[in-house]
Amino acid sequence: MTLAGRTAIVTGSNSGIGLGVAEALAAAGADIVLNSFTDRDEDHALAEALGKRHKVRARYIKADMSRGEECRALIAAAGGCDILVNNAGIQHVAPVEEFPVEKWDQILAINLTSAFHTSAAALPGMRAKGWGRIVNIASAHGLTASPYKSAYIAAKHGVVGLTKTVALEAAGQGVTCNAICPGYVLTPLVEAQIPDQMKAHKMDRETVIREVMLLRQPSRQFATVEQIGGTVVYLCSAAADQVTGTTISVDGGWTAL
Ligand code: NAD
């Protein structure tokens, strides 16, 4: 399968899952727009290296996904968007009655409202071409809940609802919209938590991963950014032309429980 000639924008892609998704799309031949809210030399260097590695055009465009006008400006600045991966996301953990209002607003803005703005901005161009893919990185927490993550879970459930609505509005026009719902993915952020968890629980690495971190993930294995990337590439393939308005769980069985 080749995505040569397609331009993919991946929001929140200077690390973790977004970067892994960009890598997989570039390996499949797509030109890439990386994004985050910073504008550092290393952000641009990341895009340059990605482009060289896969012999595709890759750029980094700064845009803060907590701001609607910047979400829309990102799509305009890319000068075309065939594949939109809404991935930017943050987390905050606190009981609902103590949840800081500004954190609630920020999580809703970055994790949910940004996908509304970018999708609205990208859809007309996709419709005009008769081909487009919108992939929203939701979460197992888009389908099920855990305590103390009210904003994140509300936002991710919202992403699943937005996914279904956009899919219906674009149905039959060559444009699909789906959500991927990962369980725990081994990103640098999660990797960095392992030593502290080992210390806190006085367990070795394998035990703390299996018995503490992946307690709710029946496979007791992390998903990987490569697996999320591969799922996005599948959704961009002709095999997925009729896959729209749905969720694909990559969660080691979490939501089957
Ligand atoms: P991460 O922190 O490595 O990546 C988040 C990305 O979003 C970063 O590139 C960051 O720079 C960017 N970002 C944050 N605020 C932004 C803003 N205002 N504007 C633009 N970009 C911004 O985390 P990750 O684990 O790779 O998470 C990526 C997505 O996957 C998130 O939506 C997250 O909710 C989802 N997810 C992660 C896991 C997991 O276990 N890691 C599981 C399920 C879902």
PDB file of C-alpha atoms and ligand atoms in Angstrom:
ATOM      1  CA  MET A   1       0.000   0.000   0.000  1.00  0.00           C
ATOM      2  CA  THR A   2       1.270   3.436  -0.780  1.00  0.00           C
ATOM      3  CA  LEU A   3       0.112   6.774   0.521  1.00  0.00           C
ATOM      4  CA  ALA A   4       2.439   8.632  -1.881  1.00  0.00           C
ATOM      5  CA  GLY A   5       0.917  11.958  -2.867  1.00  0.00           C
ATOM      6  CA  ARG A   6      -1.208  12.166   0.287  1.00  0.00           C
ATOM      7  CA  THR A   7      -0.536  14.770   2.964  1.00  0.00           C
ATOM      8  CA  ALA A   8      -1.052  13.716   6.578  1.00  0.00           C
ATOM      9  CA  ILE A   9      -1.362  16.157   9.466  1.00  0.00           C
ATOM     10  CA  VAL A  10      -0.823  14.624  12.902  1.00  0.00           C
ATOM     11  CA  THR A  11      -1.604  16.929  15.828  1.00  0.00           C
ATOM     12  CA  GLY A  12       0.556  16.658  18.956  1.00  0.00           C
ATOM     13  CA  SER A  13       3.240  14.695  17.141  1.00  0.00           C
ATOM     14  CA  ASN A  14       6.616  15.764  18.507  1.00  0.00           C
ATOM     15  CA  SER A  15       6.557  12.751  20.873  1.00  0.00           C
ATOM     16  CA  GLY A  16       4.789   9.536  21.829  1.00  0.00           C
ATOM     17  CA  ILE A  17       1.901   8.115  19.841  1.00  0.00           C
ATOM     18  CA  GLY A  18       1.679  11.078  17.441  1.00  0.00           C
ATOM     19  CA  LEU A  19       5.306  10.683  16.424  1.00  0.00           C
ATOM     20  CA  GLY A  20       4.839   6.910  16.042  1.00  0.00           C
ATOM     21  CA  VAL A  21       1.786   7.471  13.841  1.00  0.00           C
ATOM     22  CA  ALA A  22       3.705  10.018  11.732  1.00  0.00           C
ATOM     23  CA  GLU A  23       6.546   7.496  11.350  1.00  0.00           C
ATOM     24  CA  ALA A  24       4.143   4.780  10.132  1.00  0.00           C
ATOM     25  CA  LEU A  25       2.392   7.128   7.690  1.00  0.00           C
ATOM     26  CA  ALA A  26       5.742   8.363   6.342  1.00  0.00           C
ATOM     27  CA  ALA A  27       6.910   4.754   5.928  1.00  0.00           C
ATOM     28  CA  ALA A  28       3.756   4.186   3.846  1.00  0.00           C
ATOM     29  CA  GLY A  29       4.760   7.142   1.636  1.00  0.00           C
ATOM     30  CA  ALA A  30       2.664  10.039   2.946  1.00  0.00           C
ATOM     31  CA  ASP A  31       4.010  13.578   3.237  1.00  0.00           C
ATOM     32  CA  ILE A  32       3.851  14.611   6.872  1.00  0.00           C
ATOM     33  CA  VAL A  33       3.017  17.675   8.928  1.00  0.00           C
ATOM     34  CA  LEU A  34       4.202  17.330  12.517  1.00  0.00           C
ATOM     35  CA  ASN A  35       2.688  19.648  15.114  1.00  0.00           C
ATOM     36  CA  SER A  36       2.820  20.785  18.695  1.00  0.00           C
ATOM     37  CA  PHE A  37       2.549  24.073  20.577  1.00  0.00           C
ATOM     38  CA  THR A  38       6.324  24.654  20.837  1.00  0.00           C
ATOM     39  CA  ASP A  39       8.573  26.095  18.123  1.00  0.00           C
ATOM     40  CA  ARG A  40      12.013  24.753  18.991  1.00  0.00           C
ATOM     41  CA  ASP A  41      14.886  23.826  16.675  1.00  0.00           C
ATOM     42  CA  GLU A  42      14.482  20.183  17.723  1.00  0.00           C
ATOM     43  CA  ASP A  43      10.818  20.182  16.596  1.00  0.00           C
ATOM     44  CA  HIS A  44      11.869  21.189  13.079  1.00  0.00           C
ATOM     45  CA  ALA A  45      14.854  18.808  13.194  1.00  0.00           C
ATOM     46  CA  LEU A  46      12.459  15.952  14.021  1.00  0.00           C
ATOM     47  CA  ALA A  47      10.490  16.652  10.838  1.00  0.00           C
ATOM     48  CA  GLU A  48      13.639  16.980   8.756  1.00  0.00           C
ATOM     49  CA  ALA A  49      14.984  13.626   9.976  1.00  0.00           C
ATOM     50  CA  LEU A  50      11.617  11.927   9.408  1.00  0.00           C
ATOM     51  CA  GLY A  51      11.473  13.241   5.853  1.00  0.00           C
ATOM     52  CA  LYS A  52      15.029  12.056   5.103  1.00  0.00           C
ATOM     53  CA  ARG A  53      14.421   8.622   6.626  1.00  0.00           C
ATOM     54  CA  HIS A  54      11.409   7.915   4.466  1.00  0.00           C
ATOM     55  CA  LYS A  55      12.131  10.138   1.444  1.00  0.00           C
ATOM     56  CA  VAL A  56       8.915  12.107   1.916  1.00  0.00           C
ATOM     57  CA  ARG A  57       8.188  15.810   2.474  1.00  0.00           C
ATOM     58  CA  ALA A  58       7.945  16.481   6.192  1.00  0.00           C
ATOM     59  CA  ARG A  59       7.396  19.808   7.943  1.00  0.00           C
ATOM     60  CA  TYR A  60       6.778  20.933  11.492  1.00  0.00           C
ATOM     61  CA  ILE A  61       4.063  23.564  12.003  1.00  0.00           C
ATOM     62  CA  LYS A  62       3.555  25.133  15.417  1.00  0.00           C
ATOM     63  CA  ALA A  63      -0.073  25.487  16.511  1.00  0.00           C
ATOM     64  CA  ASP A  64      -1.601  25.393  19.985  1.00  0.00           C
ATOM     65  CA  MET A  65      -4.483  22.904  19.920  1.00  0.00           C
ATOM     66  CA  SER A  66      -6.106  24.615  22.912  1.00  0.00           C
ATOM     67  CA  ARG A  67      -6.936  27.552  20.622  1.00  0.00           C
ATOM     68  CA  GLY A  68      -9.601  27.137  17.967  1.00  0.00           C
ATOM     69  CA  GLU A  69      -8.190  29.668  15.534  1.00  0.00           C
ATOM     70  CA  GLU A  70      -4.750  27.996  15.676  1.00  0.00           C
ATOM     71  CA  CYS A  71      -6.328  24.577  14.985  1.00  0.00           C
ATOM     72  CA  ARG A  72      -7.942  25.951  11.843  1.00  0.00           C
ATOM     73  CA  ALA A  73      -4.777  27.875  10.875  1.00  0.00           C
ATOM     74  CA  LEU A  74      -2.771  24.613  11.057  1.00  0.00           C
ATOM     75  CA  ILE A  75      -4.947  23.033   8.370  1.00  0.00           C
ATOM     76  CA  ALA A  76      -4.708  26.162   6.201  1.00  0.00           C
ATOM     77  CA  ALA A  77      -0.909  26.422   6.643  1.00  0.00           C
ATOM     78  CA  ALA A  78      -0.441  22.798   5.546  1.00  0.00           C
ATOM     79  CA  GLY A  79      -1.895  23.743   2.131  1.00  0.00           C
ATOM     80  CA  GLY A  80      -3.866  20.495   1.862  1.00  0.00           C
ATOM     81  CA  CYS A  81      -4.891  17.689   4.155  1.00  0.00           C
ATOM     82  CA  ASP A  82      -5.782  14.196   2.954  1.00  0.00           C
ATOM     83  CA  ILE A  83      -5.242  12.445   6.286  1.00  0.00           C
ATOM     84  CA  LEU A  84      -5.977  14.161   9.588  1.00  0.00           C
ATOM     85  CA  VAL A  85      -4.945  12.430  12.799  1.00  0.00           C
ATOM     86  CA  ASN A  86      -6.303  14.206  15.867  1.00  0.00           C
ATOM     87  CA  ASN A  87      -3.883  13.005  18.515  1.00  0.00           C
ATOM     88  CA  ALA A  88      -2.945  15.955  20.778  1.00  0.00           C
ATOM     89  CA  GLY A  89      -3.984  15.236  24.331  1.00  0.00           C
ATOM     90  CA  ILE A  90      -3.199  15.917  27.969  1.00  0.00           C
ATOM     91  CA  GLN A  91      -4.285  14.369  31.273  1.00  0.00           C
ATOM     92  CA  HIS A  92      -4.963  15.552  34.821  1.00  0.00           C
ATOM     93  CA  VAL A  93      -5.983  13.363  37.746  1.00  0.00           C
ATOM     94  CA  ALA A  94      -8.134  14.674  40.654  1.00  0.00           C
ATOM     95  CA  PRO A  95     -11.494  13.916  42.298  1.00  0.00           C
ATOM     96  CA  VAL A  96     -14.345  15.680  40.514  1.00  0.00           C
ATOM     97  CA  GLU A  97     -15.112  18.089  43.368  1.00  0.00           C
ATOM     98  CA  GLU A  98     -11.467  19.170  43.513  1.00  0.00           C
ATOM     99  CA  PHE A  99     -10.848  19.189  39.759  1.00  0.00           C
ATOM    100  CA  PRO A 100      -9.294  22.564  38.830  1.00  0.00           C
ATOM    101  CA  VAL A 101     -11.673  24.430  36.510  1.00  0.00           C
ATOM    102  CA  GLU A 102      -8.827  25.667  34.291  1.00  0.00           C
ATOM    103  CA  LYS A 103      -7.582  22.053  33.880  1.00  0.00           C
ATOM    104  CA  TRP A 104     -11.093  20.919  32.929  1.00  0.00           C
ATOM    105  CA  ASP A 105     -11.322  23.670  30.300  1.00  0.00           C
ATOM    106  CA  GLN A 106      -7.827  22.941  28.954  1.00  0.00           C
ATOM    107  CA  ILE A 107      -8.418  19.188  28.678  1.00  0.00           C
ATOM    108  CA  LEU A 108     -11.756  19.674  26.913  1.00  0.00           C
ATOM    109  CA  ALA A 109     -10.146  22.203  24.540  1.00  0.00           C
ATOM    110  CA  ILE A 110      -7.071  20.125  23.621  1.00  0.00           C
ATOM    111  CA  ASN A 111      -8.531  16.598  23.746  1.00  0.00           C
ATOM    112  CA  LEU A 112     -11.969  17.296  22.204  1.00  0.00           C
ATOM    113  CA  THR A 113     -12.649  20.771  20.796  1.00  0.00           C
ATOM    114  CA  SER A 114      -9.430  20.806  18.730  1.00  0.00           C
ATOM    115  CA  ALA A 115     -10.739  17.805  16.757  1.00  0.00           C
ATOM    116  CA  PHE A 116     -13.948  19.729  16.001  1.00  0.00           C
ATOM    117  CA  HIS A 117     -11.961  22.692  14.630  1.00  0.00           C
ATOM    118  CA  THR A 118      -9.421  20.694  12.598  1.00  0.00           C
ATOM    119  CA  SER A 119     -12.114  18.385  11.177  1.00  0.00           C
ATOM    120  CA  ALA A 120     -14.298  21.341  10.202  1.00  0.00           C
ATOM    121  CA  ALA A 121     -11.332  22.986   8.482  1.00  0.00           C
ATOM    122  CA  ALA A 122     -10.148  19.824   6.687  1.00  0.00           C
ATOM    123  CA  LEU A 123     -13.470  18.369   5.526  1.00  0.00           C
ATOM    124  CA  PRO A 124     -14.219  20.734   2.589  1.00  0.00           C
ATOM    125  CA  GLY A 125     -10.888  19.911   0.916  1.00  0.00           C
ATOM    126  CA  MET A 126     -11.364  16.160   1.463  1.00  0.00           C
ATOM    127  CA  ARG A 127     -14.876  16.306   0.012  1.00  0.00           C
ATOM    128  CA  ALA A 128     -13.635  18.260  -3.021  1.00  0.00           C
ATOM    129  CA  LYS A 129     -11.030  15.550  -3.712  1.00  0.00           C
ATOM    130  CA  GLY A 130     -13.468  12.708  -3.009  1.00  0.00           C
ATOM    131  CA  TRP A 131     -10.967  11.102  -0.606  1.00  0.00           C
ATOM    132  CA  GLY A 132     -10.057  11.733   2.990  1.00  0.00           C
ATOM    133  CA  ARG A 133      -9.338  10.069   6.288  1.00  0.00           C
ATOM    134  CA  ILE A 134      -9.937  11.469   9.750  1.00  0.00           C
ATOM    135  CA  VAL A 135      -8.564   9.331  12.568  1.00  0.00           C
ATOM    136  CA  ASN A 136      -9.164  10.442  16.141  1.00  0.00           C
ATOM    137  CA  ILE A 137      -6.917   9.019  18.842  1.00  0.00           C
ATOM    138  CA  ALA A 138      -9.446   8.481  21.628  1.00  0.00           C
ATOM    139  CA  SER A 139      -8.725   5.968  24.411  1.00  0.00           C
ATOM    140  CA  ALA A 140     -10.111   2.947  26.226  1.00  0.00           C
ATOM    141  CA  HIS A 141     -11.348   5.847  28.377  1.00  0.00           C
ATOM    142  CA  GLY A 142     -13.536   6.884  25.431  1.00  0.00           C
ATOM    143  CA  LEU A 143     -15.555   3.705  26.059  1.00  0.00           C
ATOM    144  CA  THR A 144     -15.222   3.099  29.775  1.00  0.00           C
ATOM    145  CA  ALA A 145     -14.374   5.107  32.911  1.00  0.00           C
ATOM    146  CA  SER A 146     -11.995   5.173  35.864  1.00  0.00           C
ATOM    147  CA  PRO A 147     -12.178   7.424  38.926  1.00  0.00           C
ATOM    148  CA  TYR A 148     -10.391  10.813  39.115  1.00  0.00           C
ATOM    149  CA  LYS A 149     -10.122  11.359  35.351  1.00  0.00           C
ATOM    150  CA  SER A 150     -13.439  13.168  34.776  1.00  0.00           C
ATOM    151  CA  ALA A 151     -12.266  15.711  32.198  1.00  0.00           C
ATOM    152  CA  TYR A 152     -10.192  13.216  30.200  1.00  0.00           C
ATOM    153  CA  ILE A 153     -12.974  10.636  30.141  1.00  0.00           C
ATOM    154  CA  ALA A 154     -15.654  13.183  29.265  1.00  0.00           C
ATOM    155  CA  ALA A 155     -13.445  14.504  26.460  1.00  0.00           C
ATOM    156  CA  LYS A 156     -12.606  11.041  25.089  1.00  0.00           C
ATOM    157  CA  HIS A 157     -16.277   9.947  25.166  1.00  0.00           C
ATOM    158  CA  GLY A 158     -16.969  13.217  23.334  1.00  0.00           C
ATOM    159  CA  VAL A 159     -14.353  12.331  20.716  1.00  0.00           C
ATOM    160  CA  VAL A 160     -16.157   9.032  20.057  1.00  0.00           C
ATOM    161  CA  GLY A 161     -19.450  10.938  19.586  1.00  0.00           C
ATOM    162  CA  LEU A 162     -17.816  13.502  17.298  1.00  0.00           C
ATOM    163  CA  THR A 163     -16.286  10.644  15.275  1.00  0.00           C
ATOM    164  CA  LYS A 164     -19.703   9.078  14.629  1.00  0.00           C
ATOM    165  CA  THR A 165     -21.281  12.414  13.662  1.00  0.00           C
ATOM    166  CA  VAL A 166     -18.503  13.436  11.249  1.00  0.00           C
ATOM    167  CA  ALA A 167     -18.620   9.951   9.699  1.00  0.00           C
ATOM    168  CA  LEU A 168     -22.357  10.300   9.031  1.00  0.00           C
ATOM    169  CA  GLU A 169     -21.967  13.765   7.539  1.00  0.00           C
ATOM    170  CA  ALA A 170     -19.190  12.551   5.201  1.00  0.00           C
ATOM    171  CA  ALA A 171     -20.663   9.132   4.354  1.00  0.00           C
ATOM    172  CA  GLY A 172     -20.614   8.181   0.685  1.00  0.00           C
ATOM    173  CA  GLN A 173     -18.192  10.968  -0.186  1.00  0.00           C
ATOM    174  CA  GLY A 174     -14.922   9.003  -0.011  1.00  0.00           C
ATOM    175  CA  VAL A 175     -14.186  10.424   3.430  1.00  0.00           C
ATOM    176  CA  THR A 176     -14.118   8.232   6.542  1.00  0.00           C
ATOM    177  CA  CYS A 177     -13.840   9.160  10.203  1.00  0.00           C
ATOM    178  CA  ASN A 178     -12.919   6.654  12.896  1.00  0.00           C
ATOM    179  CA  ALA A 179     -11.494   6.589  16.407  1.00  0.00           C
ATOM    180  CA  ILE A 180      -8.716   4.382  17.751  1.00  0.00           C
ATOM    181  CA  CYS A 181      -9.081   3.535  21.436  1.00  0.00           C
ATOM    182  CA  PRO A 182      -5.701   2.540  22.878  1.00  0.00           C
ATOM    183  CA  GLY A 183      -5.219   1.003  26.284  1.00  0.00           C
ATOM    184  CA  TYR A 184      -1.871   1.704  27.968  1.00  0.00           C
ATOM    185  CA  VAL A 185       0.744   2.473  25.324  1.00  0.00           C
ATOM    186  CA  LEU A 186       4.441   2.406  26.111  1.00  0.00           C
ATOM    187  CA  THR A 187       5.354   6.021  25.292  1.00  0.00           C
ATOM    188  CA  PRO A 188       8.338   7.873  26.790  1.00  0.00           C
ATOM    189  CA  LEU A 189       5.892   9.436  29.268  1.00  0.00           C
ATOM    190  CA  VAL A 190       4.733   6.019  30.529  1.00  0.00           C
ATOM    191  CA  GLU A 191       8.282   4.592  30.430  1.00  0.00           C
ATOM    192  CA  ALA A 192       9.396   7.427  32.718  1.00  0.00           C
ATOM    193  CA  GLN A 193       6.826   6.387  35.342  1.00  0.00           C
ATOM    194  CA  ILE A 194       8.159   2.829  35.657  1.00  0.00           C
ATOM    195  CA  PRO A 195      11.186   3.512  37.953  1.00  0.00           C
ATOM    196  CA  ASP A 196       8.984   5.480  40.421  1.00  0.00           C
ATOM    197  CA  GLN A 197       6.360   2.738  40.427  1.00  0.00           C
ATOM    198  CA  MET A 198       9.084   0.127  41.017  1.00  0.00           C
ATOM    199  CA  LYS A 199      10.327   2.121  44.011  1.00  0.00           C
ATOM    200  CA  ALA A 200       6.860   2.845  45.426  1.00  0.00           C
ATOM    201  CA  HIS A 201       5.730  -0.800  45.188  1.00  0.00           C
ATOM    202  CA  LYS A 202       9.152  -2.398  45.857  1.00  0.00           C
ATOM    203  CA  MET A 203       8.724  -4.555  42.767  1.00  0.00           C
ATOM    204  CA  ASP A 204      10.950  -5.333  39.784  1.00  0.00           C
ATOM    205  CA  ARG A 205      10.151  -3.860  36.380  1.00  0.00           C
ATOM    206  CA  GLU A 206       8.205  -6.830  35.010  1.00  0.00           C
ATOM    207  CA  THR A 207       6.131  -7.276  38.188  1.00  0.00           C
ATOM    208  CA  VAL A 208       5.199  -3.603  38.531  1.00  0.00           C
ATOM    209  CA  ILE A 209       4.156  -3.474  34.859  1.00  0.00           C
ATOM    210  CA  ARG A 210       2.062  -6.644  35.139  1.00  0.00           C
ATOM    211  CA  GLU A 211       0.571  -6.242  38.620  1.00  0.00           C
ATOM    212  CA  VAL A 212       0.188  -2.462  38.969  1.00  0.00           C
ATOM    213  CA  MET A 213       0.286  -0.583  35.684  1.00  0.00           C
ATOM    214  CA  LEU A 214      -1.490  -3.134  33.496  1.00  0.00           C
ATOM    215  CA  LEU A 215      -3.946  -4.425  36.081  1.00  0.00           C
ATOM    216  CA  ARG A 216      -6.894  -3.559  33.823  1.00  0.00           C
ATOM    217  CA  GLN A 217      -5.259  -4.690  30.564  1.00  0.00           C
ATOM    218  CA  PRO A 218      -5.891  -8.465  30.375  1.00  0.00           C
ATOM    219  CA  SER A 219      -2.975  -9.141  27.999  1.00  0.00           C
ATOM    220  CA  ARG A 220      -0.719  -7.599  30.702  1.00  0.00           C
ATOM    221  CA  GLN A 221       1.279  -6.106  27.845  1.00  0.00           C
ATOM    222  CA  PHE A 222       1.533  -2.498  26.740  1.00  0.00           C
ATOM    223  CA  ALA A 223       0.343  -1.558  23.287  1.00  0.00           C
ATOM    224  CA  THR A 224       3.103   0.072  21.225  1.00  0.00           C
ATOM    225  CA  VAL A 225       3.200   3.244  19.153  1.00  0.00           C
ATOM    226  CA  GLU A 226       4.024   1.027  16.148  1.00  0.00           C
ATOM    227  CA  GLN A 227       0.741  -0.865  16.667  1.00  0.00           C
ATOM    228  CA  ILE A 228      -1.215   2.403  16.832  1.00  0.00           C
ATOM    229  CA  GLY A 229       0.632   3.617  13.718  1.00  0.00           C
ATOM    230  CA  GLY A 230      -0.174   0.376  11.900  1.00  0.00           C
ATOM    231  CA  THR A 231      -3.855   0.756  12.790  1.00  0.00           C
ATOM    232  CA  VAL A 232      -3.895   4.293  11.341  1.00  0.00           C
ATOM    233  CA  VAL A 233      -2.224   3.033   8.141  1.00  0.00           C
ATOM    234  CA  TYR A 234      -4.873   0.290   7.882  1.00  0.00           C
ATOM    235  CA  LEU A 235      -7.642   2.917   8.232  1.00  0.00           C
ATOM    236  CA  CYS A 236      -6.004   4.815   5.353  1.00  0.00           C
ATOM    237  CA  SER A 237      -5.989   1.727   3.108  1.00  0.00           C
ATOM    238  CA  ALA A 238      -8.589   0.720   0.520  1.00  0.00           C
ATOM    239  CA  ALA A 239      -9.468  -2.252   2.757  1.00  0.00           C
ATOM    240  CA  ALA A 240     -10.977   0.281   5.176  1.00  0.00           C
ATOM    241  CA  ASP A 241     -13.006   2.240   2.593  1.00  0.00           C
ATOM    242  CA  GLN A 242     -16.261   1.112   4.272  1.00  0.00           C
ATOM    243  CA  VAL A 243     -14.970   1.334   7.827  1.00  0.00           C
ATOM    244  CA  THR A 244     -16.406   4.570   9.158  1.00  0.00           C
ATOM    245  CA  GLY A 245     -18.014   5.957  12.299  1.00  0.00           C
ATOM    246  CA  THR A 246     -16.556   3.258  14.480  1.00  0.00           C
ATOM    247  CA  THR A 247     -13.938   2.652  17.151  1.00  0.00           C
ATOM    248  CA  ILE A 248     -11.023   0.228  16.992  1.00  0.00           C
ATOM    249  CA  SER A 249      -9.722  -0.821  20.390  1.00  0.00           C
ATOM    250  CA  VAL A 250      -5.993  -1.543  20.718  1.00  0.00           C
ATOM    251  CA  ASP A 251      -6.148  -2.283  24.423  1.00  0.00           C
ATOM    252  CA  GLY A 252      -5.106  -5.899  25.109  1.00  0.00           C
ATOM    253  CA  GLY A 253      -8.719  -6.769  25.979  1.00  0.00           C
ATOM    254  CA  TRP A 254      -9.406  -3.966  28.508  1.00  0.00           C
ATOM    255  CA  THR A 255     -12.847  -3.052  27.146  1.00  0.00           C
ATOM    256  CA  ALA A 256     -13.875  -6.712  26.765  1.00  0.00           C
ATOM    257  CA  LEU A 257     -13.869  -7.115  30.536  1.00  0.00           C
TER     258      LEU A 257
HETATM  259  P1  NAD B   1       2.503  12.532  24.848  1.00  0.00           P
HETATM  260  O1  NAD B   1       2.460  13.472  26.007  1.00  0.00           O
HETATM  261  O2  NAD B   1       3.779  11.856  24.506  1.00  0.00           O
HETATM  262  O3  NAD B   1       1.954  13.255  23.538  1.00  0.00           O
HETATM  263  C1  NAD B   1       1.016  14.285  23.555  1.00  0.00           C
HETATM  264  C2  NAD B   1       1.345  15.192  22.394  1.00  0.00           C
HETATM  265  O4  NAD B   1       0.400  16.268  22.390  1.00  0.00           O
HETATM  266  C3  NAD B   1       2.741  15.800  22.507  1.00  0.00           C
HETATM  267  O5  NAD B   1       3.337  15.848  21.235  1.00  0.00           O
HETATM  268  C4  NAD B   1       2.449  17.198  23.022  1.00  0.00           C
HETATM  269  O6  NAD B   1       3.455  18.124  22.634  1.00  0.00           O
HETATM  270  C5  NAD B   1       1.133  17.467  22.319  1.00  0.00           C
HETATM  271  N1  NAD B   1       0.362  18.551  22.909  1.00  0.00           N
HETATM  272  C6  NAD B   1       0.029  18.763  24.208  1.00  0.00           C
HETATM  273  N2  NAD B   1      -0.637  19.921  24.347  1.00  0.00           N
HETATM  274  C7  NAD B   1      -0.738  20.443  23.096  1.00  0.00           C
HETATM  275  C8  NAD B   1      -1.315  21.630  22.579  1.00  0.00           C
HETATM  276  N3  NAD B   1      -1.899  22.535  23.371  1.00  0.00           N
HETATM  277  N4  NAD B   1      -1.219  21.857  21.245  1.00  0.00           N
HETATM  278  C9  NAD B   1      -0.595  20.987  20.430  1.00  0.00           C
HETATM  279  N5  NAD B   1      -0.036  19.852  20.864  1.00  0.00           N
HETATM  280  C10 NAD B   1      -0.103  19.586  22.187  1.00  0.00           C
HETATM  281  O7  NAD B   1       1.346  11.467  25.132  1.00  0.00           O
HETATM  282  P2  NAD B   1       0.849  10.196  24.283  1.00  0.00           P
HETATM  283  O8  NAD B   1       0.741   9.101  25.252  1.00  0.00           O
HETATM  284  O9  NAD B   1       1.645   9.995  23.048  1.00  0.00           O
HETATM  285  O10 NAD B   1      -0.650  10.666  23.920  1.00  0.00           O
HETATM  286  C11 NAD B   1      -1.100  10.943  22.605  1.00  0.00           C
HETATM  287  C12 NAD B   1      -2.602  10.738  22.530  1.00  0.00           C
HETATM  288  O11 NAD B   1      -2.906   9.363  22.787  1.00  0.00           O
HETATM  289  C13 NAD B   1      -3.405  11.552  23.544  1.00  0.00           C
HETATM  290  O12 NAD B   1      -4.585  12.040  22.944  1.00  0.00           O
HETATM  291  C14 NAD B   1      -3.718  10.535  24.626  1.00  0.00           C
HETATM  292  O13 NAD B   1      -4.877  10.867  25.324  1.00  0.00           O
HETATM  293  C15 NAD B   1      -3.888   9.284  23.787  1.00  0.00           C
HETATM  294  N6  NAD B   1      -3.736   8.026  24.548  1.00  0.00           N
HETATM  295  C16 NAD B   1      -2.546   7.708  25.144  1.00  0.00           C
HETATM  296  C17 NAD B   1      -2.445   6.497  25.843  1.00  0.00           C
HETATM  297  C18 NAD B   1      -1.159   6.050  26.503  1.00  0.00           C
HETATM  298  O14 NAD B   1      -1.163   5.073  27.252  1.00  0.00           O
HETATM  299  N7  NAD B   1      -0.016   6.678  26.237  1.00  0.00           N
HETATM  300  C19 NAD B   1      -3.554   5.657  25.942  1.00  0.00           C
HETATM  301  C20 NAD B   1      -4.756   6.042  25.335  1.00  0.00           C
HETATM  302  C21 NAD B   1      -4.837   7.228  24.629  1.00  0.00           C
END
